[in-house]
Coordinates of C-alpha atoms and ligand atoms in Angstrom, one line a residue:
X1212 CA 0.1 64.4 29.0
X1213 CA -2.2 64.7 32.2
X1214 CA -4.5 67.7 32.1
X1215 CA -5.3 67.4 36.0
X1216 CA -4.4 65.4 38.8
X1217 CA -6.5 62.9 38.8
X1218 CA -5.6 61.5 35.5
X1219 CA -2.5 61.4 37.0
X1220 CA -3.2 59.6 40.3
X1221 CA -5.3 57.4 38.0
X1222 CA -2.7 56.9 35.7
X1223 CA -0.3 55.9 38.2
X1224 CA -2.8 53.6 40.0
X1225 CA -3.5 51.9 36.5
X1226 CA 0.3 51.4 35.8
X1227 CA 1.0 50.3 39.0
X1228 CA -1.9 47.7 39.6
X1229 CA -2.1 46.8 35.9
X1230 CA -1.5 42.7 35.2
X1231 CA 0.2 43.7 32.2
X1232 CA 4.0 44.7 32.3
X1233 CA 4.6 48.0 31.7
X1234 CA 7.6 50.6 31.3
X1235 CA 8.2 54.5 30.3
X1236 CA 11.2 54.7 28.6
X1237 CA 13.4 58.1 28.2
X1238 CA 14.1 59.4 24.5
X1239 CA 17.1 57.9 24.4
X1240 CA 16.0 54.8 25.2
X1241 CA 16.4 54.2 29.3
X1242 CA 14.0 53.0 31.4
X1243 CA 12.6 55.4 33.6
X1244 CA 10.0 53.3 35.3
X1245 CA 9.1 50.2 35.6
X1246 CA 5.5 48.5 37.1
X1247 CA 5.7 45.5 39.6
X1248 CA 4.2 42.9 36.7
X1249 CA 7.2 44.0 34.2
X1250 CA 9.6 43.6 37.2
X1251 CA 8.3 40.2 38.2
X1252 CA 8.1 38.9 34.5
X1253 CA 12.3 39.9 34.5
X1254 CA 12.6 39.0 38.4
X1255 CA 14.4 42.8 38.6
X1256 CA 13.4 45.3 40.9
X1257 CA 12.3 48.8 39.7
X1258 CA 15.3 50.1 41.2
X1259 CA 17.6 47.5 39.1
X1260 CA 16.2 48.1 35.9
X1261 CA 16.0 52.0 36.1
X1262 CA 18.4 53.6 33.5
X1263 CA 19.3 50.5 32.0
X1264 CA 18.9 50.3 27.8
X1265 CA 15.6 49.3 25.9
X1266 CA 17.1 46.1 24.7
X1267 CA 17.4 44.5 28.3
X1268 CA 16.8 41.4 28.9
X1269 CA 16.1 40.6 25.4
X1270 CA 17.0 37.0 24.2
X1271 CA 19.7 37.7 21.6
X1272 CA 18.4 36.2 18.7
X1273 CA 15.1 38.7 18.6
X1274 CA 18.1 41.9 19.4
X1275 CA 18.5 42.9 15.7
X1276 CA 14.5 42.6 14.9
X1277 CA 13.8 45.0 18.1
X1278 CA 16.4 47.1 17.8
X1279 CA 15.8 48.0 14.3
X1280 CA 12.2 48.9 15.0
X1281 CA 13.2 50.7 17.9
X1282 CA 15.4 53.2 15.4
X1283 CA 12.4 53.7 12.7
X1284 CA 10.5 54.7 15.6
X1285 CA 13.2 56.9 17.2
X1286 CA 13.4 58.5 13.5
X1287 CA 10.0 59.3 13.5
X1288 CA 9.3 57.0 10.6
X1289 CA 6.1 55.2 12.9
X1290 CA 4.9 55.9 16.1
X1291 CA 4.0 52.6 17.6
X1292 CA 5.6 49.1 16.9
X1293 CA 4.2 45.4 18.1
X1294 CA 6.8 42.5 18.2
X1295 CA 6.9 38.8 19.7
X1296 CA 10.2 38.5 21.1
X1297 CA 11.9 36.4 23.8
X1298 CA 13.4 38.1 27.2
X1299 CA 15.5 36.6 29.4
X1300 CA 14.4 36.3 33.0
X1301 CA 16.9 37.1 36.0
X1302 CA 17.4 33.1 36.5
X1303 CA 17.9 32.4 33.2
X1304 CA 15.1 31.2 32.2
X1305 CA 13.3 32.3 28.5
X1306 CA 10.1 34.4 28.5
X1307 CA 7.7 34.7 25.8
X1308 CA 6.4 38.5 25.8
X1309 CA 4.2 40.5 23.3
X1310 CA 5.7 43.5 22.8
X1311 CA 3.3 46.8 22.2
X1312 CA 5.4 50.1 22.1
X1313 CA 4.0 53.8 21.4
X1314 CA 5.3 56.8 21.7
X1315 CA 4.2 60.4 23.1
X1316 CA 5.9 63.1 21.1
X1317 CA 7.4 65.8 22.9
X1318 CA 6.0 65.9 25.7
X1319 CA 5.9 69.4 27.6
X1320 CA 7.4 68.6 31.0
X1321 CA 10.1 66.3 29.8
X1322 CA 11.7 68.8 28.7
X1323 CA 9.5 68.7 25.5
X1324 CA 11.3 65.1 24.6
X1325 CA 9.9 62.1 23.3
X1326 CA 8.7 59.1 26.2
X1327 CA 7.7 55.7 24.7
X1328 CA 5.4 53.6 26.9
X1329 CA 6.0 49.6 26.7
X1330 CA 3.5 47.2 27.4
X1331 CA 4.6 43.9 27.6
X1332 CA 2.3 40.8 27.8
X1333 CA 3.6 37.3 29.4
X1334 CA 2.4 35.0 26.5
X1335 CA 5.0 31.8 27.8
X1336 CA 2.6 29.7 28.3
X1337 CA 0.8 30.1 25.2
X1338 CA 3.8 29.6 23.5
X1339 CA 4.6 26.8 24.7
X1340 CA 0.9 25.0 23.9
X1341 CA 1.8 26.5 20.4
X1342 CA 4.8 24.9 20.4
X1343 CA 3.3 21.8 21.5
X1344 CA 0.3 21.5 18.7
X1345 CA 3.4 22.5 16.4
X1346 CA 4.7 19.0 17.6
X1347 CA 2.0 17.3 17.5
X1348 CA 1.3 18.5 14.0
X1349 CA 4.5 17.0 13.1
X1350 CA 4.2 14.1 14.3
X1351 CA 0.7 13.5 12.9
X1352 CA 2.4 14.0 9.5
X1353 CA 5.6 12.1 10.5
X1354 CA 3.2 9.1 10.5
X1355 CA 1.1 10.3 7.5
X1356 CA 3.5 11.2 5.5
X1357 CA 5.7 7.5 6.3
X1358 CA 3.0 5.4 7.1
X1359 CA 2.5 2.2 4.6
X1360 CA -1.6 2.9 5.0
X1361 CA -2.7 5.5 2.9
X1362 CA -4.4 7.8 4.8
X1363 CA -7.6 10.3 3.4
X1364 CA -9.5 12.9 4.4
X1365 CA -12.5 13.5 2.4
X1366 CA -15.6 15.9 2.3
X1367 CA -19.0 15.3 3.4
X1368 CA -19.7 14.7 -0.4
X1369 CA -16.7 12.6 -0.6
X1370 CA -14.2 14.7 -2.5
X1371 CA -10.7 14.0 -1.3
X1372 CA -9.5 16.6 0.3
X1373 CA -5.9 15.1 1.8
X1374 CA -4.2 12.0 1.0
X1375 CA -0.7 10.8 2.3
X1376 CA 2.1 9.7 0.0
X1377 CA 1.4 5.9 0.6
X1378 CA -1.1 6.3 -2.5
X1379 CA 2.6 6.2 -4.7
X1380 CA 3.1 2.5 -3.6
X1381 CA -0.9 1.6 -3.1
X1382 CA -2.1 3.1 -6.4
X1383 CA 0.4 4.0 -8.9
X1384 CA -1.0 7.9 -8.1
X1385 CA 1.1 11.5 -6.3
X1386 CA -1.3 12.6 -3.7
X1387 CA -1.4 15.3 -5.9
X1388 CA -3.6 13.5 -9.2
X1389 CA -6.0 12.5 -6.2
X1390 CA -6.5 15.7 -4.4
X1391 CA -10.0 16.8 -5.3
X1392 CA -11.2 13.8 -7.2
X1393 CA -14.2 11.7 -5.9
X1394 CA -12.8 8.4 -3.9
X1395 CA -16.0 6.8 -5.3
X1396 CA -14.7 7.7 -8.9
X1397 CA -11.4 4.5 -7.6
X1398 CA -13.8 2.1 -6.4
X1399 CA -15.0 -1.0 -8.0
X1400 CA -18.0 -0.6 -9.2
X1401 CA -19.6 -3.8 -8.3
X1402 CA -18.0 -2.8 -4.5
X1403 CA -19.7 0.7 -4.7
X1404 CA -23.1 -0.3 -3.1
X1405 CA -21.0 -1.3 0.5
X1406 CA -20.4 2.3 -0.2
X1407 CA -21.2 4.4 3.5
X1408 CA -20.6 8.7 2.5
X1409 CA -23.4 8.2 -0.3
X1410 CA -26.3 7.4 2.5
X1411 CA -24.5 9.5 5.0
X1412 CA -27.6 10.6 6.4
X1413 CA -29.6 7.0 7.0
X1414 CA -26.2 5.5 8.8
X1415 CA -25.5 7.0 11.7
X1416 CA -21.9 4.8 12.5
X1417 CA -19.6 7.4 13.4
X1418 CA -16.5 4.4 12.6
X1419 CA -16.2 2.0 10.4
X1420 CA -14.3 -0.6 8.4
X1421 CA -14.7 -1.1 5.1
X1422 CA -13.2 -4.3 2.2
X1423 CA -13.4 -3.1 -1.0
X1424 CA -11.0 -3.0 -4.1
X1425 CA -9.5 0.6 -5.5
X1426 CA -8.4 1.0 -8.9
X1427 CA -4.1 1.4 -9.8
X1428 CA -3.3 4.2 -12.0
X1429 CA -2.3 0.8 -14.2
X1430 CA -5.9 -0.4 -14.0
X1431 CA -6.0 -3.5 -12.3
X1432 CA -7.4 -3.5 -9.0
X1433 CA -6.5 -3.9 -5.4
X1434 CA -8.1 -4.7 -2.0
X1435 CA -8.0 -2.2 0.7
X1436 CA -9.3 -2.6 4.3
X1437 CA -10.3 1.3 5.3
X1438 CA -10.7 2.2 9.1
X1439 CA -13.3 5.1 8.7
X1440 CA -13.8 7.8 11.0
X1441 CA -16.7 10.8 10.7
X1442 CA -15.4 14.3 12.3
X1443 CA -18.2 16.4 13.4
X1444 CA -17.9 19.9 14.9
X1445 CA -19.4 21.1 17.8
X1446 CA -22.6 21.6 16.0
X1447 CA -22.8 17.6 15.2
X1448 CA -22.1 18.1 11.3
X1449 CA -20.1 16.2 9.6
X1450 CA -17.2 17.9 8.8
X1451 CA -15.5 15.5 7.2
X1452 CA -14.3 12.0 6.9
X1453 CA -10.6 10.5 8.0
X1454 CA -9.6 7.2 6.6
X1455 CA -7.1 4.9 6.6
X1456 CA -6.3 2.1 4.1
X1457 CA -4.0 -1.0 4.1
X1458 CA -3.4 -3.0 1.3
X1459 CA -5.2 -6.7 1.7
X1460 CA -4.5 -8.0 -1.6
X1461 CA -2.1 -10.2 -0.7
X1462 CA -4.3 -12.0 2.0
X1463 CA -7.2 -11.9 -0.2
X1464 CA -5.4 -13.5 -2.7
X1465 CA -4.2 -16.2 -0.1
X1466 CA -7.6 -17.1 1.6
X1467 CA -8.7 -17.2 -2.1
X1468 CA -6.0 -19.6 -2.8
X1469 CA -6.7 -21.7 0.5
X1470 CA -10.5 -21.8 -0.3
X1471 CA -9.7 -22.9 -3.9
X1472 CA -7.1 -25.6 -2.8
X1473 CA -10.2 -26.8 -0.7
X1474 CA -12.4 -26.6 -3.2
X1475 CA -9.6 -28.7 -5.3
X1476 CA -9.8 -31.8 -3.2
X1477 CA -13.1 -32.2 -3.2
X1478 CA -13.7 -31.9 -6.8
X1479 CA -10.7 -34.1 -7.4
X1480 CA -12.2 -37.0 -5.1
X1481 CA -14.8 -37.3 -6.5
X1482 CA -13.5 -36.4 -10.4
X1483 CA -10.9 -39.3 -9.7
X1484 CA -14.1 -41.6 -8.6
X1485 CA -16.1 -40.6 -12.0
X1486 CA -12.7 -41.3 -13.9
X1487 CA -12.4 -44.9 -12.7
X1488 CA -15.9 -45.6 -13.2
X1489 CA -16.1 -44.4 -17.0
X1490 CA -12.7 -45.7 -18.4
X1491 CA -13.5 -49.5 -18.0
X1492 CA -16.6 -48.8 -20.3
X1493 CA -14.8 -46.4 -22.7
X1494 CA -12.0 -49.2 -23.5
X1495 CA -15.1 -51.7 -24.9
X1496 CA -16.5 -48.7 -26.8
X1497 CA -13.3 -47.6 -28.6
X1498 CA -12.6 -51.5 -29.3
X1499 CA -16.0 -51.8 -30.6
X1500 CA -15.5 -49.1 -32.7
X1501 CA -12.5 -49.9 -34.1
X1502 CA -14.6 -53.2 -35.6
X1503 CA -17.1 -51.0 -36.8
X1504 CA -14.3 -49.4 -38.5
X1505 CA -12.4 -52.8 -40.2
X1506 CA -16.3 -53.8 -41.0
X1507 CA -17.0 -50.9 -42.9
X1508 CA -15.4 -52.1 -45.9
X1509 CA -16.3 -49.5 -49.1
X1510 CA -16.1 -46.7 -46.2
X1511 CA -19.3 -45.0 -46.1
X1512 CA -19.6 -44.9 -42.8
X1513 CA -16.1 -43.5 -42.2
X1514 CA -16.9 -40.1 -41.3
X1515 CA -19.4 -40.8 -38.6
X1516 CA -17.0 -43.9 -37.7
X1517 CA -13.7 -41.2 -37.5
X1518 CA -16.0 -38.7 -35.5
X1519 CA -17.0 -41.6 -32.6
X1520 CA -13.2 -42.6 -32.5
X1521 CA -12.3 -39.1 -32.0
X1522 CA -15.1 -38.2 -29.4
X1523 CA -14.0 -41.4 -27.4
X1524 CA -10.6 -40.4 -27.3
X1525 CA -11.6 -36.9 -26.1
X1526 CA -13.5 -38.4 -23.5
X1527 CA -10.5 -40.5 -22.6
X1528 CA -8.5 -38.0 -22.6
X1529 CA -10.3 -35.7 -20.1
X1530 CA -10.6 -39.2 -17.9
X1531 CA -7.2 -39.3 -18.3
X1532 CA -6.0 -36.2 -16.9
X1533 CA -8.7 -36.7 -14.1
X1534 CA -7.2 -39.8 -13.0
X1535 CA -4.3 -37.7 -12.0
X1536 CA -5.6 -37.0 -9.6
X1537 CA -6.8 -40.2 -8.0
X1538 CA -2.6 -41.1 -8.4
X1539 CA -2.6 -41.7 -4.5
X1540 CA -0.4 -39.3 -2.9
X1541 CA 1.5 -42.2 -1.9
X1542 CA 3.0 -42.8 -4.9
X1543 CA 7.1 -43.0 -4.4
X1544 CA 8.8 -39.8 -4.5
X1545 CA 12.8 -40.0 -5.8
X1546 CA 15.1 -37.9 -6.0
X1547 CA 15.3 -36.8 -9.6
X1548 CA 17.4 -34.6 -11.9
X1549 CA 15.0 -31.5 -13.2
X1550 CA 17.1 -30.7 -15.9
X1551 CA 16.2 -34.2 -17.0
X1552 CA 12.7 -34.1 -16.3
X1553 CA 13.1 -30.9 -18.4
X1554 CA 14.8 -32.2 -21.5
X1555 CA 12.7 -35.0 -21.3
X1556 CA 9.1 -33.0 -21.6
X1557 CA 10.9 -30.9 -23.7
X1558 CA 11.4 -33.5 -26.2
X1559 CA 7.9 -34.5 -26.5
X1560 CA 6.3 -31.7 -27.3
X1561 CA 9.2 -31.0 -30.6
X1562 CA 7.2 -32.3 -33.7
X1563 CA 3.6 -30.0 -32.4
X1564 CA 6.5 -27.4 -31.7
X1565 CA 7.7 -27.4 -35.4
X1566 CA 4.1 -27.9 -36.9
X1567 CA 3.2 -24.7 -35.1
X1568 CA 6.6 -22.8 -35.7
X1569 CA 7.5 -22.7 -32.2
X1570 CA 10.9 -22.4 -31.4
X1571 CA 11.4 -23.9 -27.4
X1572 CA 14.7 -22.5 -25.9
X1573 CA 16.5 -24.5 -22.6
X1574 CA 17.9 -22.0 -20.2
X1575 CA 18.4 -24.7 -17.6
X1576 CA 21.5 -23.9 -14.6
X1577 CA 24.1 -26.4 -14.7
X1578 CA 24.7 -28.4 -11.6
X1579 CA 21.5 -27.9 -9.8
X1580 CA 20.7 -30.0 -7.2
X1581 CA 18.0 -33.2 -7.5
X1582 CA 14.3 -32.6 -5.7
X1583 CA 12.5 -35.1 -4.3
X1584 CA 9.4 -36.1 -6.3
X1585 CA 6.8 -38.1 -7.5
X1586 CA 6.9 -39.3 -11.7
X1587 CA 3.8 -37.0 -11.8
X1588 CA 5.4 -33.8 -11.8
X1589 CA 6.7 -34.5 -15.5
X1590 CA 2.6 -34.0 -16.2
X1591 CA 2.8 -30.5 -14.4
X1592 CA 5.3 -29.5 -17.1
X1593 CA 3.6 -31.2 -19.6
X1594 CA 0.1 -29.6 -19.2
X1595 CA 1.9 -26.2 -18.8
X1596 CA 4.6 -26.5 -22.2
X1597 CA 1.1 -27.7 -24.2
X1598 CA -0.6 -24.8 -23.1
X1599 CA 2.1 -22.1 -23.8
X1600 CA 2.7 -24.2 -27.4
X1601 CA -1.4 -23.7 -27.8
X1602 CA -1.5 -19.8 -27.1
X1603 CA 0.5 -19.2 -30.0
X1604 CA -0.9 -21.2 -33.5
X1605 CA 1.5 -18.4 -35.1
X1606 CA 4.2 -19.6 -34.1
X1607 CA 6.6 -18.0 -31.4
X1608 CA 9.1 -18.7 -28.7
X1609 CA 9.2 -20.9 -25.5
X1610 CA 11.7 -20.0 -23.1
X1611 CA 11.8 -23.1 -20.4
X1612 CA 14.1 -21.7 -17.6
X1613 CA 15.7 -23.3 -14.2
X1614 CA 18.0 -21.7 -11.6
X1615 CA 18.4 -22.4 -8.1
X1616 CA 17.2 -19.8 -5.4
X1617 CA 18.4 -20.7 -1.9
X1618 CA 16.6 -24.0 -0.8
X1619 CA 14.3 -24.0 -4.0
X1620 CA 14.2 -24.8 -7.6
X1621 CA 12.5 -22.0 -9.6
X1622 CA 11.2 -23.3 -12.9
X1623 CA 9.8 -20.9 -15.2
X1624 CA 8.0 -21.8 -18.7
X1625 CA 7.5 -18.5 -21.0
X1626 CA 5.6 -17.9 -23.5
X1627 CA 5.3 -15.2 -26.6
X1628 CA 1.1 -16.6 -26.6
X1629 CA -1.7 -14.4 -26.8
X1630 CA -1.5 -14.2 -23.0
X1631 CA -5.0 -14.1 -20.4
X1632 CA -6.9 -11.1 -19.4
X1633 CA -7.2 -10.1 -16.2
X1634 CA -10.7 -11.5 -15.3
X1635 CA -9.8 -14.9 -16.7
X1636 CA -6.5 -14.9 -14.4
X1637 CA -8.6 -15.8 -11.5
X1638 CA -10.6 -18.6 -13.1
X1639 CA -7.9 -20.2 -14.2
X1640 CA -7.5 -23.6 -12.6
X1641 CA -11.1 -23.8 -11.9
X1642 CA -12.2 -27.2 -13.0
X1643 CA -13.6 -27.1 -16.5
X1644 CA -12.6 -23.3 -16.9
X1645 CA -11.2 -23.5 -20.5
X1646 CA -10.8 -20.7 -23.1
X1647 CA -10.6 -23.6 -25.9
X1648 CA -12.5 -25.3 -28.1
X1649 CA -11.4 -29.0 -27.4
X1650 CA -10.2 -27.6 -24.2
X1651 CA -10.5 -30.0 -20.7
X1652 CA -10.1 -26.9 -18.6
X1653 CA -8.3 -29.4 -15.9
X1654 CA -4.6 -29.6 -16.9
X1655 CA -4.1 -26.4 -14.4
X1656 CA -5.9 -28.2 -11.9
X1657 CA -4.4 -31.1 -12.4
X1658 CA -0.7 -29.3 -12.2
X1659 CA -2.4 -27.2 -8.8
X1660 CA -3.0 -29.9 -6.6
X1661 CA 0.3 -31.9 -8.3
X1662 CA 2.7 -29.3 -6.7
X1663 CA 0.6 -29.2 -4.0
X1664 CA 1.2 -32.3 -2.9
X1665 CA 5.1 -31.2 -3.9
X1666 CA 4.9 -28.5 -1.2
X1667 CA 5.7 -26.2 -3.9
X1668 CA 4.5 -23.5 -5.3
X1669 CA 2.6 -22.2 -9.0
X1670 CA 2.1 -18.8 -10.0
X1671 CA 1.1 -17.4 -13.5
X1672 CA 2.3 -13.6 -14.7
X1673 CA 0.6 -12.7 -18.2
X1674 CA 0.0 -9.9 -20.2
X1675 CA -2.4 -10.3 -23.4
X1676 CA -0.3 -9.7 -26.3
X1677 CA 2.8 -10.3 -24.8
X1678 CA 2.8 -13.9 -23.2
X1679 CA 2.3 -15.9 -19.7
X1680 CA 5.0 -17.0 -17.3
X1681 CA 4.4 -19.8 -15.5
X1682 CA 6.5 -20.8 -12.4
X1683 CA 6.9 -23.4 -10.1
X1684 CA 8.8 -23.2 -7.6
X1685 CA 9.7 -26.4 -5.3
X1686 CA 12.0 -27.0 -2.4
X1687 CA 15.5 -28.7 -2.4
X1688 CA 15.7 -31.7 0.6
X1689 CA 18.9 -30.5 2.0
X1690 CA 21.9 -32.9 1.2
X1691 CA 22.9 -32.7 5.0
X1692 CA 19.3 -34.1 6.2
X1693 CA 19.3 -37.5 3.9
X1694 CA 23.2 -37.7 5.3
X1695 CA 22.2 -37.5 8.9
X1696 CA 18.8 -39.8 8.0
X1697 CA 20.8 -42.5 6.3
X1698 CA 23.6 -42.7 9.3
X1699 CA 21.0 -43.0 11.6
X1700 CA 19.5 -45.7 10.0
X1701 CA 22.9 -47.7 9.8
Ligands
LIG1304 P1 -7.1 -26.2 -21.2 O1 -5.8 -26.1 -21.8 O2 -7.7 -27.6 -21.5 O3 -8.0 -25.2 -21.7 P2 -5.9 -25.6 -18.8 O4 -6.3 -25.8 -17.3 O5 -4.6 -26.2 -19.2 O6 -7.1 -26.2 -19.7 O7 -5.9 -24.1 -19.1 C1 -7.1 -23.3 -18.7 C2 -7.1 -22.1 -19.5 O8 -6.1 -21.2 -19.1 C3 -6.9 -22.2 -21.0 O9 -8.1 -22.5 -21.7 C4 -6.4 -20.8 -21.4 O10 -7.5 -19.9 -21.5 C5 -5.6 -20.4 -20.2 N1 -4.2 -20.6 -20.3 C6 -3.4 -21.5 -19.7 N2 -2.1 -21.3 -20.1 C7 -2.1 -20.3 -21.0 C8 -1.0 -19.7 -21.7 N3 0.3 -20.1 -21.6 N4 -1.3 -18.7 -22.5 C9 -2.6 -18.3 -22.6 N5 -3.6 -18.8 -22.0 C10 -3.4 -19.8 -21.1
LIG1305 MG1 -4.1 -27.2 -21.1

């Protein structure tokens, strides 16, 4: 092994000083020497570990994998083996070591045996950093992977590159459809110029929040919020782009209901003002004309004559349903039966019901309780039974429906209509915002602010080609309040 001395002595001084533990072991497997670092990594002495086997110290769930190398090498079938095992330190405690063995084949003054040489680096500490990112990791996709946000990463160019399975409940998509795709390819078009990765260059915002509305897999859209952040390596490029979305529809839909209720009042003032103004005059008209019609004795004027009645009565009508809204608010609320109210509206609407072939069905729970209200909720259900009857001239089904659900009374009016697209679904209850020819485009206003001042609730579901659902939803007085009101009164 060493052809002079010096090797030797150098050898020795190499073993000896060397930060790396290392031990010779005998053929069969016994240490024959070991260097201070190996004996401080055990926390054995030289003397201690001398003649004692090659799997020492090892942690017992790395024996098998050690010993097994041990005998291919012993069998000649490799001369060297690396392994990262565990040893188990005189106090007990575990030590991470890279193992390196090699082997010197029959060496001549060993009595021509074989000596293996083991070099055994402390890598503890980097274990345990490993073991730390390892946790890390998994927490980081603990909270991707449950989170309710959806969160992205995406290329320079925008191509998404991760997304976390909160896309299933945002978008209707597995992370897998959106993996490679271009986010831009889900966003709204008209929302595409707040759009940030396309000018990456020009903006130099490192974090930022974007509103914008993504596309479901079913094709309608929702509204995201998106915290943005750009990841640049050491160089300054951008490496890529970590986002994380929430889904804002809801309160986009409520401050879009708030602004419209806003909007309500102030176009009903002053609708409710115009109304008052215009029907005084309209009553002398339509008498007038009703002369003009008794005068016109061989009717040759009859046409135009019919055509100014029916124009009057059109104006009236819109007046009509504006002055609804003038009712003041303090009008006296009762307690009344819905199922009445129901069966009442109901009734009115039978002979345009059979002239149109349009069966209405009562699914109306028995026993439920009275609500408080004004006589104009029977024009809610009236303006909402006339338009399901209108969306289907071919005749078809209303289902009118009534249960109880805790401390409200959920009324629902379905239809088998042509049902309202999705762009129209917002408009509706805009004043004037009508899809009909003689249309007023106000009875859903009108019904809006009537509930409204019910403290209830109205909410349309349709699908074209299949019908509309309209509920309204208002709240019970509780039986024990007017009990406890009355005896405090007496
Ligand atoms: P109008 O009935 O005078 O048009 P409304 O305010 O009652 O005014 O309704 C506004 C619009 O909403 C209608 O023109 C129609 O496009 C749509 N709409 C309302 N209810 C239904 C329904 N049940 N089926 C289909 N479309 C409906
Ligand atoms: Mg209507």
């Amino acid at each position: 092994m060493f052809s002079n001395f010096n090797d030797h002595s150098l050898f020795l001084r190499a073993f000896e000083k060397s930060p790396i533990g290392m031990a010779l072991l005998s053929f069969d497997g016994n240490f024959l020497k070991a260097n201070p670092s190996l004996c401080k990594m055990l926390g054995y002495n030289d003397r201690e570990l001398i003649n004692l086997g090659v799997s020492f110290g090892t942690h017992p769930e790395d024996l098998e994998a050690d010993l097994e190398l041990w005998r291919k090498l012993g069998q000649g079938e490799m001369d060297g083996y690396q392994l990262e095992k565990r040893y188990i330190h005189k106090s007990g405690m575990i030590i991470w070591g890279h193992l390196s063995v090699t082997v010197e084949r029959n060496l001549q003054g060993i009595n021509g045996n074989d000596i293996f040489i083991f070099q055994i680096v402390d890598i503890t500490e980097q274990k345990k950093k490993e073991e730390e990112y390892k946790k890390i990791e998994e927490l980081h996709k603990l909270i991707s992977e449950h989170s309710q946000d959806v969160i992205l990463r995406l290329t320079p160019d925008g191509i998404i590159s991760y997304i976390s399975p909160a896309s299933r409940n945002q978008l209707g998509y597995e992370p897998d459809e959106l993996i490679g795709k271009h986010a831009y390819d889900y966003w709204h078009p008209e929302d595409l110029n707040g759009g940030w990765l396309r000018n990456g260059n020009s903006n130099n915002a490192e974090s930022r929040i974007f509103v914008y509305r993504l596309r479901h897999k079913n094709g309608h859209y929702i509204w995201q919020e998106a915290h943005s952040k750009k990841i640049r390596n050491n160089a300054g490029e951008v490496q890529h782009v970590i986002s994380m979305g929430r889904d804002i529809t809801e309160r986009v839909h409520s401050e879009e209901l708030i602004r419209r209720s806003e909007k309500l009042s102030l176009v009903g003032e002053l609708a409710a003002g115009i109304a008052h103004e215009i029907r005084n005059p309209l009553t002398s008209l339509r008498g007038f004309m009703q002369m003009y019609l008794k005068e016109d004795m061989d009717g040759s004027k009859k046409l135009r004559n019919d055509v100014m009645i029916s124009e009057i009565d059109r104006i009236n009508e819109i007046v009509s349903e504006l002055l609804v809204l003038a009712k003041p608010s303090n009008e006296v609320y009762e307690l009344r039966d819905v199922v009445h109210i129901l069966t009442h509206v109901t009734r009115l609407f039978e002979g345009q019901a059979n002239l149109y072939n349009v069966l209405i069905k009562k699914e109306l729970d028995a026993n439920l309780p009275f609500i408080h209200c004004q006589s104009s909720i029977n024009q809610v259900f009236i303006n909402v039974l006339k338009n399901a009857i209108e969306s289907m001239p071919q005749g078809g089904e209303v289902i009118v429906q009534a249960k109880q659900m805790y401390d409200k009374i959920v009324i629902r009016i379905n239809d088998t209509g042509f049902g309202i697209p999705q762009d129209e679904i917002t408009k509706i209850g805009n004043p004037f915002f009508t899809t009909k020819e003689t249309g007023t485009g106000l009875g859903l206003m009108v019904s809006m602010k009537i509930i409204q001042n019910h403290r209830g609730t109205m909410r349309i579901e349709s699908e074209v080609g299949k019908g509309t659902m309209v509920e309204v939803v208002l709240p019970i007085v509780k039986q024990k309040n007017s009990i406890n009101l009355s005896a405090s009164l007496e």
